Coordinates of C-alpha atoms and ligand atoms in Angstrom, one line a residue:
X1 CA 312.8 90.2 -50.0
X2 CA 314.8 86.9 -48.9
X3 CA 313.9 83.8 -50.7
X4 CA 316.1 81.6 -49.4
X5 CA 318.8 82.1 -46.7
X6 CA 321.0 79.2 -46.3
X7 CA 324.3 78.0 -48.1
X8 CA 325.8 75.2 -49.3
X9 CA 322.8 72.6 -48.9
X10 CA 319.3 72.9 -48.1
X11 CA 317.8 72.1 -44.8
X12 CA 314.6 70.4 -44.5
X13 CA 312.9 69.8 -41.0
X14 CA 311.1 70.6 -38.1
X15 CA 314.4 72.0 -36.5
X16 CA 314.9 74.5 -39.8
X17 CA 311.0 75.2 -39.6
X18 CA 311.3 79.4 -38.2
X19 CA 314.2 80.6 -40.3
X20 CA 313.5 78.8 -43.8
X21 CA 315.0 75.9 -45.2
X22 CA 316.4 78.1 -49.3
X23 CA 319.7 78.3 -50.1
X24 CA 320.7 81.3 -51.1
X25 CA 318.7 84.6 -53.4
X26 CA 317.2 87.4 -52.5
X27 CA 314.4 89.1 -54.9
X28 CA 315.5 92.9 -55.0
X29 CA 311.9 95.4 -55.1
X30 CA 312.4 98.8 -56.5
X31 CA 310.5 101.8 -54.6
X32 CA 307.6 101.5 -55.4
X33 CA 307.4 98.8 -57.5
X34 CA 305.2 96.1 -56.3
X35 CA 307.5 93.0 -57.3
X36 CA 311.6 92.0 -58.2
X37 CA 312.9 93.2 -61.5
X38 CA 316.2 91.9 -59.5
X39 CA 317.5 88.9 -57.8
X40 CA 320.3 88.2 -55.7
X41 CA 321.7 84.4 -56.9
X42 CA 319.2 81.1 -57.9
X43 CA 319.3 79.0 -55.0
X44 CA 316.7 77.2 -54.2
X45 CA 314.7 80.1 -52.6
X46 CA 313.7 81.4 -56.6
X47 CA 311.2 78.9 -55.7
X48 CA 309.0 81.2 -54.4
X49 CA 309.4 83.9 -56.7
X50 CA 306.0 82.2 -58.6
X51 CA 304.4 83.3 -55.1
X52 CA 305.5 86.5 -55.2
X53 CA 304.1 87.3 -58.7
X54 CA 301.7 85.6 -59.2
X55 CA 300.0 84.7 -62.7
X56 CA 303.2 87.2 -64.0
X57 CA 306.1 86.4 -65.3
X58 CA 310.0 86.9 -64.2
X59 CA 311.1 89.6 -66.4
X60 CA 314.7 90.9 -65.7
X61 CA 318.0 90.0 -64.2
X62 CA 319.7 87.8 -61.7
X63 CA 323.4 88.5 -60.3
X64 CA 324.6 85.3 -59.2
X65 CA 327.8 85.7 -57.1
X66 CA 329.5 82.1 -58.1
X67 CA 328.5 79.3 -59.6
X68 CA 329.1 76.6 -56.1
X69 CA 325.4 74.4 -56.3
X70 CA 323.5 76.8 -53.5
X71 CA 323.4 78.9 -56.1
X72 CA 323.0 78.3 -59.2
X73 CA 320.6 74.6 -58.2
X74 CA 317.1 76.8 -58.0
X75 CA 317.6 78.1 -61.2
X76 CA 316.2 75.8 -63.0
X77 CA 313.7 74.7 -61.0
X78 CA 311.5 77.4 -60.6
X79 CA 308.3 77.8 -62.8
X80 CA 308.0 82.1 -63.3
X81 CA 312.3 82.8 -64.8
X82 CA 311.2 79.2 -67.1
X83 CA 308.5 80.2 -69.3
X84 CA 307.7 81.7 -72.8
X85 CA 307.3 85.1 -71.0
X86 CA 309.8 85.3 -68.5
X87 CA 312.5 87.0 -69.5
X88 CA 315.6 87.5 -68.1
X89 CA 320.2 88.0 -68.3
X90 CA 321.9 85.9 -66.5
X91 CA 324.9 88.0 -65.2
X92 CA 327.9 84.7 -64.1
X93 CA 331.1 86.1 -62.6
X94 CA 333.5 84.8 -66.3
X95 CA 336.7 82.6 -66.0
X96 CA 339.3 81.2 -67.0
X97 CA 338.1 82.2 -70.0
X98 CA 334.7 80.2 -70.4
X99 CA 331.2 82.4 -72.0
X100 CA 328.9 82.7 -69.0
X101 CA 326.9 80.3 -70.9
X102 CA 329.1 77.8 -71.2
X103 CA 330.7 78.2 -67.3
X104 CA 326.3 77.4 -66.7
X105 CA 326.9 74.7 -68.6
X106 CA 328.9 73.0 -67.3
X107 CA 326.1 71.8 -64.1
X108 CA 323.4 72.9 -66.2
X109 CA 324.1 70.0 -68.7
X110 CA 323.5 65.9 -68.9
X111 CA 324.9 64.6 -67.6
X112 CA 324.8 66.8 -64.2
X113 CA 321.0 68.2 -66.2
X114 CA 318.7 67.3 -68.0
X115 CA 318.7 69.9 -70.0
X116 CA 321.8 73.1 -71.3
X117 CA 321.2 76.5 -70.6
X118 CA 319.1 76.7 -74.4
X119 CA 316.1 74.5 -72.7
X120 CA 315.5 77.0 -70.0
X121 CA 311.8 78.1 -71.2
X122 CA 311.3 82.4 -72.7
X123 CA 314.0 85.5 -74.3
X124 CA 317.6 84.4 -71.7
X125 CA 321.2 85.8 -72.1
X126 CA 323.5 84.3 -70.5
X127 CA 326.1 87.8 -69.8
X128 CA 329.5 88.6 -67.8
X129 CA 329.3 90.6 -64.9
X130 CA 330.4 94.0 -66.1
X131 CA 332.6 95.4 -64.9
X132 CA 332.8 99.2 -62.6
X133 CA 329.2 100.5 -62.1
X134 CA 326.2 99.8 -64.2
X135 CA 322.2 100.4 -65.2
X136 CA 321.2 96.9 -64.0
X137 CA 317.4 97.1 -64.1
X138 CA 317.4 101.1 -62.6
X139 CA 319.9 100.3 -60.3
X140 CA 323.6 101.0 -59.9
X141 CA 325.5 97.8 -59.8
X142 CA 328.8 97.2 -59.3
X143 CA 330.3 93.9 -58.5
X144 CA 333.9 93.0 -57.3
X145 CA 336.5 89.7 -56.7
X146 CA 335.9 88.8 -52.6
X147 CA 338.2 85.9 -51.3
X148 CA 335.6 82.9 -51.0
X149 CA 337.2 79.6 -52.3
X150 CA 337.2 77.6 -55.0
X151 CA 336.5 79.3 -58.3
X152 CA 335.9 83.2 -59.3
X153 CA 333.4 84.7 -56.6
X154 CA 332.4 88.2 -56.6
X155 CA 330.1 90.1 -54.0
X156 CA 327.6 93.0 -55.6
X157 CA 326.6 96.9 -53.8
X158 CA 323.2 97.6 -55.5
X159 CA 322.8 100.9 -55.3
X160 CA 319.3 103.8 -56.0
X161 CA 319.9 107.5 -56.1
X162 CA 319.5 107.3 -52.3
X163 CA 319.9 104.1 -51.0
X164 CA 322.6 100.9 -51.5
X165 CA 323.2 97.8 -50.2
X166 CA 325.8 94.9 -50.4
X167 CA 325.3 91.5 -51.0
X168 CA 328.5 88.8 -50.2
X169 CA 326.5 86.2 -49.6
X170 CA 330.0 83.8 -48.4
X171 CA 333.1 85.8 -48.5
X172 CA 336.3 85.2 -46.6
X173 CA 337.6 88.1 -44.9
X174 CA 340.5 86.7 -43.3
X175 CA 341.4 85.1 -46.5
X176 CA 342.0 89.7 -47.2
X177 CA 340.2 92.7 -49.2
X178 CA 341.3 94.5 -51.8
X179 CA 340.4 97.7 -52.5
X180 CA 338.1 97.2 -55.2
X181 CA 335.8 94.3 -52.4
X182 CA 336.0 97.1 -49.3
X183 CA 334.2 99.6 -51.7
X184 CA 331.8 97.6 -52.2
X185 CA 330.7 97.3 -48.2
X186 CA 331.6 100.5 -47.5
X187 CA 328.6 102.4 -45.4
X188 CA 326.0 101.0 -47.4
X189 CA 322.7 101.4 -45.8
X190 CA 322.6 97.8 -45.1
X191 CA 325.0 94.5 -45.4
X192 CA 324.0 91.1 -46.0
X193 CA 327.0 89.3 -45.1
X194 CA 328.3 85.3 -44.9
X195 CA 327.9 84.2 -41.5
X196 CA 327.6 80.2 -42.1
X197 CA 330.5 80.1 -38.4
X198 CA 330.6 81.5 -35.6
X199 CA 334.1 81.9 -34.1
X200 CA 334.7 78.2 -32.0
X201 CA 334.2 76.6 -36.1
X202 CA 337.2 79.4 -37.1
X203 CA 338.4 75.9 -38.0
X204 CA 336.4 75.0 -40.2
X205 CA 335.3 78.8 -41.8
X206 CA 339.1 78.7 -42.8
X207 CA 338.8 75.8 -44.8
X208 CA 335.3 76.3 -46.9
X209 CA 336.4 79.6 -47.1
X210 CA 333.5 81.4 -45.2
X211 CA 333.2 84.6 -42.4
X212 CA 331.9 84.0 -38.9
X213 CA 329.6 86.2 -37.1
X214 CA 331.7 87.4 -34.8
X215 CA 333.6 88.6 -37.7
X216 CA 331.3 90.2 -39.8
X217 CA 329.8 92.1 -37.1
X218 CA 333.7 93.1 -37.1
X219 CA 333.5 94.3 -40.9
X220 CA 329.8 95.4 -40.7
X221 CA 331.2 98.0 -38.2
X222 CA 335.0 99.1 -39.5
X223 CA 332.7 99.6 -42.7
X224 CA 330.2 102.2 -40.8
X225 CA 327.0 100.5 -42.9
X226 CA 323.7 101.1 -41.4
X227 CA 322.2 97.4 -40.8
X228 CA 323.7 94.0 -40.5
X229 CA 322.1 90.9 -42.2
X230 CA 323.6 87.5 -40.8
X231 CA 322.6 85.4 -43.9
X232 CA 323.5 82.3 -45.9
X233 CA 323.6 79.9 -42.2
X234 CA 325.1 76.8 -41.8
X235 CA 322.5 74.3 -43.2
X236 CA 322.8 72.8 -40.1
X237 CA 322.2 75.6 -37.6
X238 CA 318.7 74.9 -36.1
X239 CA 316.2 77.2 -35.0
X240 CA 317.4 77.8 -31.4
X241 CA 320.6 77.9 -32.0
X242 CA 319.8 81.1 -34.9
X243 CA 317.8 82.7 -31.9
X244 CA 320.7 82.7 -29.2
X245 CA 323.0 84.1 -32.2
X246 CA 322.9 87.7 -31.0
X247 CA 323.8 86.3 -28.0
X248 CA 327.7 85.5 -28.3
X249 CA 329.1 88.8 -29.6
X250 CA 327.9 92.3 -29.1
X251 CA 327.5 94.3 -32.4
X252 CA 327.3 98.2 -32.3
X253 CA 325.8 98.0 -35.6
X254 CA 322.5 96.9 -35.7
X255 CA 321.6 93.1 -36.6
X256 CA 319.1 91.0 -38.2
X257 CA 319.7 88.0 -38.5
X258 CA 317.8 86.3 -41.7
X259 CA 314.7 85.1 -42.7
X260 CA 313.4 83.1 -45.1
X261 CA 310.5 85.4 -46.0
X262 CA 311.4 88.4 -43.9
X263 CA 310.8 92.4 -46.1
X264 CA 313.7 94.3 -45.0
X265 CA 313.1 98.1 -46.3
X266 CA 317.1 99.8 -47.3
X267 CA 317.0 102.1 -45.2
X268 CA 318.6 101.3 -41.5
X269 CA 315.9 103.7 -39.9
X270 CA 313.1 101.5 -40.7
X271 CA 314.3 98.3 -39.0
X272 CA 311.7 98.1 -36.7
X273 CA 309.0 97.1 -39.7
X274 CA 311.1 94.3 -40.9
X275 CA 308.6 91.5 -41.1
X276 CA 308.3 88.0 -42.2
X277 CA 305.4 87.2 -45.1
X278 CA 306.5 83.4 -46.5
Ligands
ZN1 ZN1 326.9 79.7 -50.7
ZN2 ZN1 330.4 79.2 -52.0

């Protein structure tokens, strides 16, 4: 379930209503489960999580792709993860010899923020992203470093026995892909991928380490994915512009333009059932 689909900053206002203004956060709901136990990133979209959980706390794992603000700024503002009965394993791409906890504290501690990581209520563990495939909350999760800008960034492949998706919200494939990065997305049922810019904004994409819609479509086709979700929209891309975004290029792969509140089955044959519930 897509809880936040923007990059960089939230996008409030009347031009950003239908696709939503929250920054990156995706809830992963296992087969037969009612609520997410795995979250991809913790942008402001995580604030919608209590609405899914009702009176229950979140119990599960949060996989951070990287530590840029738009991927962590919702973390201390979500009641479902910040309560005494919550249980959260937070996975952080470790770097520079600094622990996961201390990396988070660089953003989340005074004077930048009122509390330190230990100020979050509930049972928290601050963990490094696992090397290779790991079993997390019943999913097989694989992380690999991907090209972006400013600090270490990883992408994820999340699989069950029968289905798989890849999550690369911030990715500049034009800077090159390692075999490990390529393996994340090759042949997945669903690819959620950076589509912050379009080719006419190529210099911005290069400056900020992001992808364009056109190159993301080409990448998805080359990787043989089942379906593509255009994700991490620019905060200035309006609803009417996003309505027309698929007109700029043809994709041989079925494409969904990410909208906040969308529930997307990890099954390319079921895309007709995609609906928005928020
Ligand atoms: Zn981002
Ligand atoms: Zn970023």
